[in-house]
Amino acid sequence: MSQSRLRRAVVALTALPLLALGAGQALAVPATPPAAPAPPAAASQVTAIEDGIARTLATSLTDPALRERLRSATAAAPGGAELAPLAAGAPGLAAATARADRGIAAAKGLGAGLGPLLRVQLADPSMRAALDAGTAPLVAVAATDDYARTVRAYDTAGRALGLDTGTLPTRPVYLVDIDTAKALTAGIELLQREFAAQGLGSGAQAASGWWGTKITSVEVNDDEEPWFKGAAEMFSLVTGFGLDGKVRVDSVAMPYLQYDGTVYYPNQILVNWSNYKYNLADVVLMEDDGDTNYLALAKAVAAVLLTIADQGAYIPLVNAVLEALPASWWVDDPDYVDSWYTLARTSTGRLNGARGNGWMTVEPYWVSQL
C-alpha cells in the first residue's frame, strides 16, 4: 500500500476481544505462467521464514491425507486455520512449522512462549470449487509489498511460480500468514511492559473513577482490494505527559479495523485522562503487517521520548513518535496509518486524521468505580 493506504484482508481473521488500556468453476493452469519473483534483497526475517514454510507446505501436499485435512480445515475456518495441528501427521512439515513458529516469535520480539503463530487460508472463496474438484493447489505467502506485480508461489513439486497480483489466480492458492490477532495481543502487552520499564507508563487512577475519551465510530480509507493480502491488525500509541511530568505512552489494540471503507462502532476507550498531567494527548494509529518487532518499536520510541522534558505546557508528541520509527517501517509498506494531534478530554464529534487517511468520532466518557 501507499503511505495513505491500509491493507485490506481477503478473508478477515477472527477478531480478538477489544483491548482498551485494553460455487465456482474449475479453471485451467496458464500455459506459461509469469516468472517467479526472486525474494526481495531486504526481505524481512518474518517474510523469509514464511516463504520457506510455504515451499515446505506445498511439497507436503503430495500427501492426500494432508491435502484433505487442509481442504477441510480451511473450509471450516475461512479466516485461517492454525498450521501446527494440520502438520502433525507430516513429520517433516511439523518440525519445520515448529521451528518457524519459534523464529517468527523471536523476530517480532515476543519470546518463545507464545505458541503457534502460522496460519493458512484459501486466498479467495471462489477457489473452493476447483479445490473440491481436486485441482492441485499452490501455496504462497500473504504479501506485504503493495507495489509487487507478482507474488511468489510454490507448486507441489517445489517449483516457484509468479502470480499476477492484478488478476485472481486460475487455480487454488493457499496463503501462509501469521495469526496477527494473537501476535497483536502479545505485542500490546509487551509494549506496555517495556514502556513502563523505561519510565513511560507511570500514573495513578482517581479513587472515584476517571474521565476517558471513547471512540464511537472510526473509519480508515483505502482504494485497493488485492487478492494476495493478509489481514491487518491495528493499534494506537496514545502519548502525553504523565502525572510525574514524564512522557507517557499507552498502547491500545484496535483489531476490528481490518477492512478499508468500513465504518466501525467500537465504543472503545482510547484515553484514560487520569493518567495524564495535561488536558491534551496525541494518537498515532499503526498496523502490524506481520513483521512488526514490538520490542524494537518500544525501545526506539522510548529512546526518543525520554529525551523530551516537561516544559510546563503541552507539547505535541506525534512527530517524535514518527521520527523514532525504525527505517524499515517506511519501506514499501509503512506501518504508520494516521495520527491525531491535541485530543482533549472534552473533544466531541468527528476528528479527521492529520494525513487524511482516517477519521473517528469521539465523546467524553466517565468511568466510575464499582
mmCIF file of C-alpha atoms in Angstrom:
data_model
loop_
_atom_site.group_PDB
_atom_site.id
_atom_site.type_symbol
_atom_site.label_atom_id
_atom_site.label_comp_id
_atom_site.label_asym_id
_atom_site.label_seq_id
_atom_site.Cartn_x
_atom_site.Cartn_y
_atom_site.Cartn_z
ATOM 1 C CA MET A 1 0.000 0.000 0.000
ATOM 2 C CA SER A 2 0.993 3.595 -0.384
ATOM 3 C CA GLN A 3 1.500 5.574 2.790
ATOM 4 C CA SER A 4 -2.145 6.684 2.625
ATOM 5 C CA ARG A 5 -3.486 3.177 2.330
ATOM 6 C CA LEU A 6 -4.371 0.408 4.738
ATOM 7 C CA ARG A 7 -4.037 -3.219 3.719
ATOM 8 C CA ARG A 8 -7.377 -4.965 3.293
ATOM 9 C CA ALA A 9 -7.912 -8.645 4.042
ATOM 10 C CA VAL A 10 -9.295 -11.101 1.500
ATOM 11 C CA VAL A 11 -10.874 -13.018 4.341
ATOM 12 C CA ALA A 12 -10.855 -11.378 7.772
ATOM 13 C CA LEU A 13 -9.225 -13.171 10.681
ATOM 14 C CA THR A 14 -11.438 -13.747 13.685
ATOM 15 C CA ALA A 15 -11.365 -10.542 15.743
ATOM 16 C CA LEU A 16 -9.946 -10.920 19.248
ATOM 17 C CA PRO A 17 -11.648 -9.157 22.167
ATOM 18 C CA LEU A 18 -11.009 -5.429 22.220
ATOM 19 C CA LEU A 19 -8.205 -4.198 24.451
ATOM 20 C CA ALA A 20 -8.569 -0.749 25.937
ATOM 21 C CA LEU A 21 -5.763 0.437 28.110
ATOM 22 C CA GLY A 22 -7.201 -2.985 26.700
ATOM 23 C CA ALA A 23 -19.522 -22.255 -6.456
ATOM 24 C CA GLY A 24 -17.489 -21.628 -8.974
ATOM 25 C CA GLN A 25 -15.933 -23.410 -11.871
ATOM 26 C CA ALA A 26 -12.618 -25.237 -12.032
ATOM 27 C CA LEU A 27 -10.098 -23.259 -14.027
ATOM 28 C CA ALA A 28 -7.091 -24.373 -16.012
ATOM 29 C CA VAL A 29 -3.490 -23.591 -15.202
ATOM 30 C CA PRO A 30 -1.964 -20.912 -17.504
ATOM 31 C CA ALA A 31 0.209 -22.427 -20.210
ATOM 32 C CA THR A 32 3.090 -20.071 -19.492
ATOM 33 C CA PRO A 33 2.949 -18.579 -16.014
ATOM 34 C CA PRO A 34 4.985 -15.433 -15.343
ATOM 35 C CA ALA A 35 8.427 -15.877 -13.887
ATOM 36 C CA ALA A 36 8.535 -16.189 -10.133
ATOM 37 C CA PRO A 37 9.909 -13.110 -8.412
ATOM 38 C CA ALA A 38 13.127 -13.538 -6.519
ATOM 39 C CA PRO A 39 12.856 -12.997 -2.767
ATOM 40 C CA PRO A 40 13.440 -9.288 -2.033
ATOM 41 C CA ALA A 41 17.005 -8.457 -1.072
ATOM 42 C CA ALA A 42 15.733 -6.675 2.018
ATOM 43 C CA ALA A 43 13.022 -9.222 2.825
ATOM 44 C CA SER A 44 12.074 -9.219 6.480
ATOM 45 C CA GLN A 45 13.033 -12.167 8.623
ATOM 46 C CA VAL A 46 9.360 -12.998 9.108
ATOM 47 C CA THR A 47 8.701 -12.997 5.350
ATOM 48 C CA ALA A 48 11.723 -15.202 4.729
ATOM 49 C CA ILE A 49 10.506 -17.728 7.307
ATOM 50 C CA GLU A 50 7.013 -17.713 5.851
ATOM 51 C CA ASP A 51 8.396 -18.229 2.340
ATOM 52 C CA GLY A 52 10.309 -21.294 3.496
ATOM 53 C CA ILE A 53 7.203 -22.768 5.117
ATOM 54 C CA ALA A 54 5.135 -22.038 2.002
ATOM 55 C CA ARG A 55 7.504 -24.172 -0.071
ATOM 56 C CA THR A 56 7.615 -26.947 2.541
ATOM 57 C CA LEU A 57 3.824 -26.998 2.796
ATOM 58 C CA ALA A 58 3.452 -27.059 -0.983
ATOM 59 C CA THR A 59 5.711 -30.081 -1.403
ATOM 60 C CA SER A 60 3.995 -31.821 1.524
ATOM 61 C CA LEU A 61 0.649 -31.586 -0.266
ATOM 62 C CA THR A 62 1.567 -34.595 -2.374
ATOM 63 C CA ASP A 63 0.236 -36.450 0.683
ATOM 64 C CA PRO A 64 -3.525 -36.934 0.004
ATOM 65 C CA ALA A 65 -4.332 -37.104 3.720
ATOM 66 C CA LEU A 66 -2.655 -33.762 4.433
ATOM 67 C CA ARG A 67 -4.299 -32.184 1.396
ATOM 68 C CA GLU A 68 -7.721 -33.303 2.627
ATOM 69 C CA ARG A 69 -7.058 -32.069 6.181
ATOM 70 C CA LEU A 70 -6.058 -28.678 4.828
ATOM 71 C CA ARG A 71 -9.056 -28.509 2.491
ATOM 72 C CA SER A 72 -11.487 -29.369 5.278
ATOM 73 C CA ALA A 73 -9.849 -27.074 7.855
ATOM 74 C CA THR A 74 -9.848 -24.009 5.611
ATOM 75 C CA ALA A 75 -13.469 -24.671 4.651
ATOM 76 C CA ALA A 76 -14.436 -24.793 8.322
ATOM 77 C CA ALA A 77 -12.326 -21.718 9.193
ATOM 78 C CA PRO A 78 -12.318 -19.356 6.175
ATOM 79 C CA GLY A 79 -10.402 -16.761 8.159
ATOM 80 C CA GLY A 80 -7.453 -19.101 8.551
ATOM 81 C CA ALA A 81 -6.639 -22.426 10.179
ATOM 82 C CA GLU A 82 -3.699 -22.961 12.514
ATOM 83 C CA LEU A 83 -0.959 -24.795 10.632
ATOM 84 C CA ALA A 84 0.689 -26.670 13.522
ATOM 85 C CA PRO A 85 -2.131 -29.181 14.209
ATOM 86 C CA LEU A 86 -2.632 -29.748 10.474
ATOM 87 C CA ALA A 87 1.068 -30.538 10.097
ATOM 88 C CA ALA A 88 1.071 -33.023 12.979
ATOM 89 C CA GLY A 89 0.718 -36.023 10.683
ATOM 90 C CA ALA A 90 3.568 -34.962 8.423
ATOM 91 C CA PRO A 91 6.828 -35.172 10.446
ATOM 92 C CA GLY A 92 8.948 -33.000 8.130
ATOM 93 C CA LEU A 93 6.324 -30.287 7.886
ATOM 94 C CA ALA A 94 5.573 -30.476 11.609
ATOM 95 C CA ALA A 95 9.206 -29.945 12.573
ATOM 96 C CA ALA A 96 9.626 -27.094 10.075
ATOM 97 C CA THR A 97 6.415 -25.441 11.320
ATOM 98 C CA ALA A 98 7.553 -25.615 14.949
ATOM 99 C CA ARG A 99 10.899 -24.041 14.069
ATOM 100 C CA ALA A 100 9.174 -21.362 12.016
ATOM 101 C CA ASP A 101 6.726 -20.505 14.819
ATOM 102 C CA ARG A 102 9.637 -20.014 17.215
ATOM 103 C CA GLY A 103 11.589 -17.993 14.654
ATOM 104 C CA ILE A 104 8.667 -15.668 13.909
ATOM 105 C CA ALA A 105 8.001 -15.033 17.607
ATOM 106 C CA ALA A 106 11.668 -14.163 18.099
ATOM 107 C CA ALA A 107 11.715 -11.897 15.024
ATOM 108 C CA LYS A 108 8.722 -9.995 16.406
ATOM 109 C CA GLY A 109 10.388 -9.670 19.816
ATOM 110 C CA LEU A 110 7.691 -11.740 21.519
ATOM 111 C CA GLY A 111 9.718 -14.549 23.087
ATOM 112 C CA ALA A 112 9.442 -18.323 22.824
ATOM 113 C CA GLY A 113 6.361 -18.968 24.970
ATOM 114 C CA LEU A 114 3.732 -17.545 22.636
ATOM 115 C CA GLY A 115 2.889 -20.834 20.913
ATOM 116 C CA PRO A 116 1.892 -21.470 17.271
ATOM 117 C CA LEU A 117 1.540 -18.402 15.063
ATOM 118 C CA LEU A 118 1.429 -19.701 11.494
ATOM 119 C CA ARG A 119 -1.935 -19.988 9.788
ATOM 120 C CA VAL A 120 -3.125 -20.916 6.317
ATOM 121 C CA GLN A 121 -6.219 -19.833 4.391
ATOM 122 C CA LEU A 122 -7.623 -20.076 0.894
ATOM 123 C CA ALA A 123 -6.841 -16.853 -0.953
ATOM 124 C CA ASP A 124 -10.391 -16.360 -2.239
ATOM 125 C CA PRO A 125 -13.681 -18.219 -1.621
ATOM 126 C CA SER A 126 -14.236 -18.591 -5.367
ATOM 127 C CA MET A 127 -11.318 -21.059 -5.451
ATOM 128 C CA ARG A 128 -13.197 -23.561 -3.276
ATOM 129 C CA ALA A 129 -14.956 -25.328 -6.174
ATOM 130 C CA ALA A 130 -11.713 -26.036 -8.042
ATOM 131 C CA LEU A 131 -10.101 -27.224 -4.824
ATOM 132 C CA ASP A 132 -13.034 -29.535 -4.094
ATOM 133 C CA ALA A 133 -12.780 -30.875 -7.658
ATOM 134 C CA GLY A 134 -9.222 -31.997 -6.994
ATOM 135 C CA THR A 135 -7.201 -29.230 -8.645
ATOM 136 C CA ALA A 136 -3.685 -29.205 -7.188
ATOM 137 C CA PRO A 137 -3.235 -26.044 -5.125
ATOM 138 C CA LEU A 138 -0.377 -23.589 -4.993
ATOM 139 C CA VAL A 139 0.983 -22.132 -1.750
ATOM 140 C CA ALA A 140 2.093 -18.516 -1.375
ATOM 141 C CA VAL A 141 2.818 -16.054 1.402
ATOM 142 C CA ALA A 142 0.311 -13.310 2.206
ATOM 143 C CA ALA A 143 2.382 -10.495 0.712
ATOM 144 C CA THR A 144 3.322 -7.237 2.442
ATOM 145 C CA ASP A 145 4.651 -5.368 -0.597
ATOM 146 C CA ASP A 146 1.705 -3.483 -2.093
ATOM 147 C CA TYR A 147 3.784 -2.449 -5.087
ATOM 148 C CA ALA A 148 4.560 -6.025 -6.104
ATOM 149 C CA ARG A 149 3.339 -7.037 -9.553
ATOM 150 C CA THR A 150 3.831 -10.711 -8.910
ATOM 151 C CA VAL A 151 3.633 -12.949 -5.871
ATOM 152 C CA ARG A 152 5.933 -15.907 -5.391
ATOM 153 C CA ALA A 153 4.045 -19.222 -5.068
ATOM 154 C CA TYR A 154 5.072 -22.888 -5.000
ATOM 155 C CA ASP A 155 3.551 -25.975 -6.583
ATOM 156 C CA THR A 156 3.636 -29.478 -5.114
ATOM 157 C CA ALA A 157 6.975 -30.133 -6.855
ATOM 158 C CA GLY A 158 8.523 -27.168 -5.029
ATOM 159 C CA ARG A 159 8.786 -25.090 -8.200
ATOM 160 C CA ALA A 160 8.403 -21.338 -7.795
ATOM 161 C CA LEU A 161 5.794 -19.591 -9.942
ATOM 162 C CA GLY A 162 4.929 -15.926 -10.331
ATOM 163 C CA LEU A 163 1.271 -14.981 -9.807
ATOM 164 C CA ASP A 164 -0.039 -11.707 -11.212
ATOM 165 C CA THR A 165 -1.206 -9.552 -8.291
ATOM 166 C CA GLY A 166 -3.737 -7.781 -10.505
ATOM 167 C CA THR A 167 -5.610 -10.949 -11.513
ATOM 168 C CA LEU A 168 -7.194 -13.658 -9.413
ATOM 169 C CA PRO A 169 -5.159 -16.844 -9.997
ATOM 170 C CA THR A 170 -6.666 -19.553 -12.182
ATOM 171 C CA ARG A 171 -6.012 -22.336 -9.679
ATOM 172 C CA PRO A 172 -6.492 -22.555 -5.931
ATOM 173 C CA VAL A 173 -3.919 -20.761 -3.802
ATOM 174 C CA TYR A 174 -3.348 -21.213 -0.104
ATOM 175 C CA LEU A 175 -1.880 -18.205 1.689
ATOM 176 C CA VAL A 176 0.513 -18.711 4.590
ATOM 177 C CA ASP A 177 0.283 -15.923 7.124
ATOM 178 C CA ILE A 178 0.653 -15.412 10.856
ATOM 179 C CA ASP A 179 -2.071 -15.059 13.445
ATOM 180 C CA THR A 180 -1.674 -11.302 13.769
ATOM 181 C CA ALA A 181 -4.545 -11.131 16.277
ATOM 182 C CA LYS A 182 -2.589 -13.372 18.639
ATOM 183 C CA ALA A 183 0.657 -11.555 17.917
ATOM 184 C CA LEU A 184 -1.015 -8.178 18.432
ATOM 185 C CA THR A 185 -2.334 -9.139 21.852
ATOM 186 C CA ALA A 186 1.125 -10.239 22.948
ATOM 187 C CA GLY A 187 2.708 -7.221 21.288
ATOM 188 C CA ILE A 188 0.477 -4.725 23.090
ATOM 189 C CA GLU A 189 1.300 -6.364 26.421
ATOM 190 C CA LEU A 190 4.995 -6.211 25.584
ATOM 191 C CA LEU A 191 4.768 -2.538 24.602
ATOM 192 C CA GLN A 192 3.102 -1.641 27.884
ATOM 193 C CA ARG A 193 5.667 -3.572 29.930
ATOM 194 C CA GLU A 194 8.582 -2.042 28.044
ATOM 195 C CA PHE A 195 7.207 1.499 28.186
ATOM 196 C CA ALA A 196 6.614 1.123 31.937
ATOM 197 C CA ALA A 197 10.123 -0.284 32.416
ATOM 198 C CA GLN A 198 11.530 2.705 30.542
ATOM 199 C CA GLY A 199 9.562 5.140 32.726
ATOM 200 C CA LEU A 200 6.936 5.976 30.103
ATOM 201 C CA GLY A 201 3.940 4.469 31.862
ATOM 202 C CA SER A 202 3.570 5.852 35.364
ATOM 203 C CA GLY A 203 0.210 7.060 36.585
ATOM 204 C CA ALA A 204 -2.485 6.637 39.203
ATOM 205 C CA GLN A 205 -6.253 6.422 38.747
ATOM 206 C CA ALA A 206 -8.622 8.519 40.788
ATOM 207 C CA ALA A 207 -10.380 6.653 43.587
ATOM 208 C CA SER A 208 -13.930 7.534 42.494
ATOM 209 C CA GLY A 209 -13.437 6.997 38.770
ATOM 210 C CA TRP A 210 -11.914 8.765 35.804
ATOM 211 C CA TRP A 211 -12.723 10.561 32.577
ATOM 212 C CA GLY A 212 -11.964 8.820 29.332
ATOM 213 C CA THR A 213 -12.298 9.535 25.634
ATOM 214 C CA LYS A 214 -14.471 6.941 23.891
ATOM 215 C CA ILE A 215 -14.345 6.137 20.173
ATOM 216 C CA THR A 216 -17.941 5.859 18.970
ATOM 217 C CA SER A 217 -17.118 5.317 15.280
ATOM 218 C CA VAL A 218 -13.988 5.091 13.139
ATOM 219 C CA GLU A 219 -13.015 4.508 9.504
ATOM 220 C CA VAL A 220 -9.747 4.114 7.620
ATOM 221 C CA ASN A 221 -9.536 4.808 3.868
ATOM 222 C CA ASP A 222 -8.180 2.605 1.096
ATOM 223 C CA ASP A 223 -8.840 2.080 -2.603
ATOM 224 C CA GLU A 224 -7.372 -1.393 -3.185
ATOM 225 C CA GLU A 225 -8.612 -4.900 -2.549
ATOM 226 C CA PRO A 226 -5.842 -7.178 -3.850
ATOM 227 C CA TRP A 227 -6.355 -10.905 -3.590
ATOM 228 C CA PHE A 228 -2.926 -11.606 -2.125
ATOM 229 C CA LYS A 229 -3.107 -9.611 1.110
ATOM 230 C CA GLY A 230 -3.380 -10.995 4.581
ATOM 231 C CA ALA A 231 -5.455 -9.419 7.332
ATOM 232 C CA ALA A 232 -4.232 -6.248 9.033
ATOM 233 C CA GLU A 233 -4.327 -5.629 12.781
ATOM 234 C CA MET A 234 -4.467 -2.071 14.116
ATOM 235 C CA PHE A 235 -3.185 -0.499 17.301
ATOM 236 C CA SER A 236 -2.695 3.036 18.587
ATOM 237 C CA LEU A 237 0.000 4.703 20.633
ATOM 238 C CA VAL A 238 -1.519 7.398 22.857
ATOM 239 C CA THR A 239 1.097 9.868 24.069
ATOM 240 C CA GLY A 240 1.139 12.758 26.505
ATOM 241 C CA PHE A 241 2.748 13.795 29.783
ATOM 242 C CA GLY A 242 2.097 11.591 32.799
ATOM 243 C CA LEU A 243 1.371 12.789 36.300
ATOM 244 C CA ASP A 244 5.092 12.686 37.082
ATOM 245 C CA GLY A 245 5.861 15.120 34.246
ATOM 246 C CA LYS A 246 7.484 12.427 32.091
ATOM 247 C CA VAL A 247 6.256 11.420 28.666
ATOM 248 C CA ARG A 248 3.711 8.596 28.876
ATOM 249 C CA VAL A 249 2.745 6.108 26.162
ATOM 250 C CA ASP A 250 -0.316 3.856 26.262
ATOM 251 C CA SER A 251 -0.838 1.088 23.690
ATOM 252 C CA VAL A 252 -4.423 0.406 22.617
ATOM 253 C CA ALA A 253 -5.311 -2.564 20.393
ATOM 254 C CA MET A 254 -7.914 -1.924 17.666
ATOM 255 C CA PRO A 255 -8.126 -5.331 15.964
ATOM 256 C CA TYR A 256 -11.546 -4.680 14.471
ATOM 257 C CA LEU A 257 -10.006 -2.253 11.954
ATOM 258 C CA GLN A 258 -9.453 -4.863 9.247
ATOM 259 C CA TYR A 259 -11.447 -3.503 6.313
ATOM 260 C CA ASP A 260 -10.997 -0.228 4.487
ATOM 261 C CA GLY A 261 -14.011 1.901 3.654
ATOM 262 C CA THR A 262 -15.971 0.400 6.531
ATOM 263 C CA VAL A 263 -17.313 2.371 9.473
ATOM 264 C CA TYR A 264 -16.852 0.596 12.804
ATOM 265 C CA TYR A 265 -18.691 1.403 16.033
ATOM 266 C CA PRO A 266 -16.420 0.044 18.782
ATOM 267 C CA ASN A 267 -17.401 2.207 21.775
ATOM 268 C CA GLN A 268 -13.805 1.714 22.873
ATOM 269 C CA ILE A 269 -11.962 3.759 25.481
ATOM 270 C CA LEU A 270 -8.969 5.359 23.788
ATOM 271 C CA VAL A 271 -7.590 7.641 26.541
ATOM 272 C CA ASN A 272 -7.663 7.364 30.321
ATOM 273 C CA TRP A 273 -7.230 11.006 31.339
ATOM 274 C CA SER A 274 -6.446 10.198 34.970
ATOM 275 C CA ASN A 275 -3.003 9.097 33.744
ATOM 276 C CA TYR A 276 -2.152 12.458 32.159
ATOM 277 C CA LYS A 277 -0.984 15.764 33.587
ATOM 278 C CA TYR A 278 -2.382 17.967 30.837
ATOM 279 C CA ASN A 279 -5.757 18.055 29.126
ATOM 280 C CA LEU A 280 -4.232 17.114 25.759
ATOM 281 C CA ALA A 281 -2.777 13.962 24.185
ATOM 282 C CA ASP A 282 -1.785 12.693 20.751
ATOM 283 C CA VAL A 283 -2.710 9.473 18.967
ATOM 284 C CA VAL A 284 -0.668 7.573 16.352
ATOM 285 C CA LEU A 285 -2.507 4.758 14.544
ATOM 286 C CA MET A 286 -0.369 1.871 13.260
ATOM 287 C CA GLU A 287 -0.789 -1.583 11.798
ATOM 288 C CA ASP A 288 1.023 -4.832 12.351
ATOM 289 C CA ASP A 289 1.590 -6.158 8.824
ATOM 290 C CA GLY A 290 3.203 -9.328 10.128
ATOM 291 C CA ASP A 291 6.824 -8.293 10.521
ATOM 292 C CA THR A 292 6.406 -5.716 13.301
ATOM 293 C CA ASN A 293 9.037 -6.184 16.010
ATOM 294 C CA TYR A 294 7.292 -4.885 19.114
ATOM 295 C CA LEU A 295 10.383 -4.903 21.293
ATOM 296 C CA ALA A 296 12.358 -2.886 18.734
ATOM 297 C CA LEU A 297 9.430 -0.470 18.391
ATOM 298 C CA ALA A 298 9.165 0.059 22.149
ATOM 299 C CA LYS A 299 12.889 0.645 22.540
ATOM 300 C CA ALA A 300 13.040 3.031 19.568
ATOM 301 C CA VAL A 301 10.072 5.096 20.748
ATOM 302 C CA ALA A 302 11.324 5.179 24.343
ATOM 303 C CA ALA A 303 14.805 6.300 23.271
ATOM 304 C CA VAL A 304 13.341 9.393 21.614
ATOM 305 C CA LEU A 305 10.527 10.269 24.019
ATOM 306 C CA LEU A 306 12.718 10.032 27.106
ATOM 307 C CA THR A 307 14.718 12.997 25.797
ATOM 308 C CA ILE A 308 11.637 15.260 25.877
ATOM 309 C CA ALA A 309 11.213 17.162 29.115
ATOM 310 C CA ASP A 310 8.049 18.681 30.542
ATOM 311 C CA GLN A 311 8.254 22.442 29.942
ATOM 312 C CA GLY A 312 5.161 23.309 31.930
ATOM 313 C CA ALA A 313 2.846 23.106 28.936
ATOM 314 C CA TYR A 314 1.550 20.539 26.476
ATOM 315 C CA ILE A 315 3.987 19.605 23.682
ATOM 316 C CA PRO A 316 2.757 17.623 20.620
ATOM 317 C CA LEU A 317 4.491 14.247 20.519
ATOM 318 C CA VAL A 318 3.332 12.740 17.201
ATOM 319 C CA ASN A 319 6.405 13.899 15.279
ATOM 320 C CA ALA A 320 8.706 12.473 17.938
ATOM 321 C CA VAL A 321 6.987 9.085 17.673
ATOM 322 C CA LEU A 322 7.219 9.100 13.872
ATOM 323 C CA GLU A 323 10.898 10.060 13.962
ATOM 324 C CA ALA A 324 11.509 7.110 16.290
ATOM 325 C CA LEU A 325 10.071 4.504 13.910
ATOM 326 C CA PRO A 326 12.684 2.111 12.511
ATOM 327 C CA ALA A 327 13.641 2.876 8.907
ATOM 328 C CA SER A 328 12.117 -0.415 7.711
ATOM 329 C CA TRP A 329 8.670 0.886 8.630
ATOM 330 C CA TRP A 330 8.903 3.372 5.767
ATOM 331 C CA VAL A 331 9.939 0.883 3.065
ATOM 332 C CA ASP A 332 7.176 -0.342 0.695
ATOM 333 C CA ASP A 333 4.515 -0.837 3.376
ATOM 334 C CA PRO A 334 4.559 1.767 6.123
ATOM 335 C CA ASP A 335 3.015 0.604 9.366
ATOM 336 C CA TYR A 336 2.097 4.213 10.187
ATOM 337 C CA VAL A 337 -1.547 4.789 9.190
ATOM 338 C CA ASP A 338 -2.614 8.179 10.586
ATOM 339 C CA SER A 339 -2.345 10.486 13.579
ATOM 340 C CA TRP A 340 -4.444 12.863 15.639
ATOM 341 C CA TYR A 341 -2.972 15.874 17.428
ATOM 342 C CA THR A 342 -4.245 17.673 20.531
ATOM 343 C CA LEU A 343 -7.028 15.337 21.529
ATOM 344 C CA ALA A 344 -8.635 16.903 24.602
ATOM 345 C CA ARG A 345 -10.703 15.425 27.394
ATOM 346 C CA THR A 346 -13.637 17.493 26.141
ATOM 347 C CA SER A 347 -13.198 16.540 22.473
ATOM 348 C CA THR A 348 -16.508 15.586 20.879
ATOM 349 C CA GLY A 349 -17.604 14.697 17.361
ATOM 350 C CA ARG A 350 -15.681 13.823 14.216
ATOM 351 C CA LEU A 351 -11.904 14.207 14.193
ATOM 352 C CA ASN A 352 -10.096 13.788 10.851
ATOM 353 C CA GLY A 353 -6.622 12.271 10.864
ATOM 354 C CA ALA A 354 -3.708 14.572 10.083
ATOM 355 C CA ARG A 355 -2.849 12.552 6.962
ATOM 356 C CA GLY A 356 -6.424 12.356 5.748
ATOM 357 C CA ASN A 357 -6.326 8.571 5.852
ATOM 358 C CA GLY A 358 -8.915 8.129 8.558
ATOM 359 C CA TRP A 359 -11.413 9.731 10.894
ATOM 360 C CA MET A 360 -13.061 8.928 14.188
ATOM 361 C CA THR A 361 -15.880 10.338 16.271
ATOM 362 C CA VAL A 362 -15.265 10.610 19.988
ATOM 363 C CA GLU A 363 -17.016 11.701 23.144
ATOM 364 C CA PRO A 364 -16.065 12.177 26.805
ATOM 365 C CA TYR A 365 -16.957 9.199 28.971
ATOM 366 C CA TRP A 366 -16.977 8.918 32.763
ATOM 367 C CA VAL A 367 -15.780 5.566 34.117
ATOM 368 C CA SER A 368 -16.960 5.141 37.687
ATOM 369 C CA GLN A 369 -15.721 2.656 40.221
ATOM 370 C CA LEU A 370 -17.959 -0.266 41.132
#
